[in-house]
XYZ file of C-alpha atoms in Angstrom:
190
model
C 12.053 34.625 45.933
C 14.019 33.058 48.456
C 11.152 31.644 50.886
C 10.301 29.860 47.438
C 13.458 28.627 47.136
C 13.961 27.495 50.774
C 10.380 25.987 50.713
C 11.108 23.719 47.820
C 14.807 22.734 49.271
C 13.199 21.918 52.719
C 10.433 19.547 50.670
C 13.172 18.015 48.854
C 15.281 17.378 51.866
C 12.260 15.650 53.589
C 11.208 13.654 50.570
C 14.523 12.200 50.085
C 14.353 11.606 54.221
C 10.774 9.954 53.818
C 12.167 7.341 50.429
C 15.147 7.207 52.972
C 13.472 6.238 55.940
C 10.981 3.633 54.193
C 13.886 1.641 52.128
C 16.167 2.190 55.751
C 12.586 0.171 57.212
C 12.065 -2.250 54.513
C 15.912 -3.390 54.211
C 15.903 -4.686 57.780
C 12.265 -6.050 57.370
C 13.129 -8.370 54.558
C 12.795 -12.136 55.809
C 15.336 -14.510 54.273
C 14.713 -17.714 53.194
C 15.463 -20.266 55.146
C 15.649 -23.860 53.841
C 13.946 -26.866 54.998
C 16.695 -28.774 54.986
C 19.075 -26.088 57.166
C 16.055 -26.117 59.956
C 15.570 -30.051 59.821
C 19.622 -30.334 60.439
C 19.371 -26.820 63.055
C 16.515 -27.606 65.130
C 16.435 -30.898 68.226
C 12.831 -31.721 68.145
C 10.849 -32.312 65.006
C 7.195 -32.946 65.164
C 3.890 -33.244 64.111
C 0.921 -31.748 66.054
C -1.972 -29.293 66.302
C -2.895 -25.797 68.708
C -4.809 -26.569 71.102
C -4.933 -23.505 73.153
C -2.880 -20.571 73.954
C -2.137 -17.380 76.822
C 0.166 -14.954 76.611
C 2.571 -13.714 79.218
C 5.018 -10.800 80.313
C 8.581 -12.319 80.039
C 10.227 -12.061 84.054
C 11.169 -8.139 83.301
C 7.763 -7.257 81.995
C 9.667 -6.144 79.149
C 8.305 -8.134 76.100
C 5.110 -10.252 76.027
C 5.529 -13.971 74.514
C 2.464 -17.082 73.509
C 2.743 -20.357 75.110
C 1.182 -21.863 72.792
C 0.017 -25.936 73.746
C 0.608 -28.317 70.773
C -1.005 -31.586 70.666
C 1.863 -33.980 68.977
C 1.048 -36.690 66.697
C 4.436 -37.695 65.096
C 7.697 -37.123 66.062
C 10.468 -36.859 63.577
C 13.521 -36.206 65.389
C 13.778 -35.688 69.417
C 13.212 -37.706 71.875
C 10.059 -36.298 72.677
C 7.418 -38.933 74.432
C 5.181 -36.285 75.765
C 1.511 -35.695 73.986
C 2.115 -31.614 74.583
C 4.267 -29.552 74.433
C 4.486 -25.621 74.540
C 5.483 -23.870 71.665
C 6.265 -19.692 72.651
C 5.910 -17.058 70.054
C 6.587 -13.990 70.572
C 4.290 -11.057 70.853
C 0.549 -11.132 72.378
C -1.604 -9.198 74.541
C -2.080 -9.551 77.970
C -4.852 -7.265 79.519
C -5.350 -4.122 77.674
C -1.830 -4.323 76.200
C -0.221 -5.702 73.131
C 3.410 -6.782 71.393
C 3.498 -7.519 67.787
C 6.663 -8.605 66.398
C 7.138 -9.010 62.746
C 8.362 -12.073 61.223
C 7.512 -13.700 64.210
C 5.363 -17.161 64.078
C 1.860 -16.551 64.850
C 0.103 -19.753 65.796
C -4.010 -20.035 66.386
C -5.878 -22.695 67.876
C -6.857 -25.354 65.314
C -2.870 -24.912 63.544
C -1.920 -28.395 62.428
C 1.966 -28.992 60.796
C 5.301 -29.952 61.122
C 6.752 -28.085 63.814
C 10.876 -27.532 63.575
C 11.879 -26.563 67.301
C 14.293 -25.774 69.870
C 14.775 -24.490 72.867
C 13.221 -22.272 74.086
C 15.029 -19.462 76.126
C 12.658 -16.385 77.215
C 12.149 -16.478 80.999
C 8.651 -16.464 81.495
C 6.178 -15.598 84.202
C 3.920 -18.820 84.349
C 4.949 -21.880 84.983
C 4.829 -25.424 83.702
C 5.187 -28.760 83.831
C 5.111 -29.455 79.623
C 8.474 -28.625 77.753
C 8.719 -25.382 76.278
C 10.363 -24.896 72.996
C 10.676 -22.183 70.153
C 10.019 -22.299 66.916
C 13.389 -22.930 64.975
C 13.809 -19.564 62.213
C 10.534 -17.859 63.497
C 7.665 -17.671 61.321
C 9.652 -20.577 58.878
C 9.481 -22.824 61.797
C 6.114 -24.168 61.344
C 5.095 -26.354 58.171
C 1.031 -25.546 58.157
C -1.059 -28.044 56.707
C -4.586 -27.359 54.604
C -6.486 -30.302 55.852
C -9.220 -29.891 53.220
C -6.605 -29.778 50.685
C -4.138 -32.707 51.917
C -0.906 -29.771 50.917
C 0.727 -27.465 53.342
C 2.546 -24.678 53.528
C 5.779 -22.354 55.226
C 6.916 -18.985 54.304
C 8.504 -20.046 50.976
C 7.121 -23.271 50.050
C 3.797 -24.977 49.452
C 4.119 -28.742 49.465
C 1.572 -30.967 47.027
C 1.166 -33.403 49.871
C 1.351 -33.621 53.414
C 2.222 -37.946 53.308
C 3.779 -38.238 50.025
C 6.138 -34.530 50.001
C 6.279 -33.254 53.643
C 7.080 -36.411 55.512
C 9.447 -37.840 53.058
C 11.415 -34.946 53.311
C 11.884 -34.842 56.651
C 12.259 -38.395 57.242
C 14.971 -38.794 54.160
C 16.764 -36.197 55.994
C 16.575 -37.575 59.460
C 17.820 -40.617 58.211
C 15.383 -41.771 60.985
C 11.920 -43.152 60.777
C 8.566 -41.410 62.117
C 7.087 -42.544 65.453
C 3.362 -41.369 66.702
C 3.312 -40.484 70.471
C -0.746 -40.469 69.849
C -3.406 -41.175 67.888
C -3.867 -37.643 65.464
C -7.387 -36.821 65.161
C -6.062 -34.774 61.751
C -7.027 -36.371 58.431
C -4.164 -35.989 56.451
C -3.969 -37.214 52.227
């Protein structure tokens, strides 16, 4: 009888431990919404662009992998960038047979287009470049992705019914500046 009781007690303790660990994991894996206004205010650069290529690299200490996304810049909402291309560095990627995946980091694909709210990149990579390197402010929330078929856009928590009537005005109203065209866009936006 004692063995059965001990087994039940161990099973109960193990079950409680699993519940605690899964709750603990969920508590720290929540993405906290950051308003568009806060993203605009805290970004040094805000621009519209399209990802044209990407490649992953180790950092200088070879402890983390980062992906460098080359972005064609079409419009600038904030900042003084006159470069036609810029690099957005995101956490995670694949180098050789090694992969690092980072939850809640911005994941970009070639062809993704939208508005980036960005700040200076601080990761030291094993790859040199002549382009300015930035990172998205607020991780995955630092990119408003366009749906070019519908003319809508969305970020982690918001959907915008029209890029030209909803996204652009919200940014320019907050920055109190006009949109600067850097190069002719290949994007068809409503």
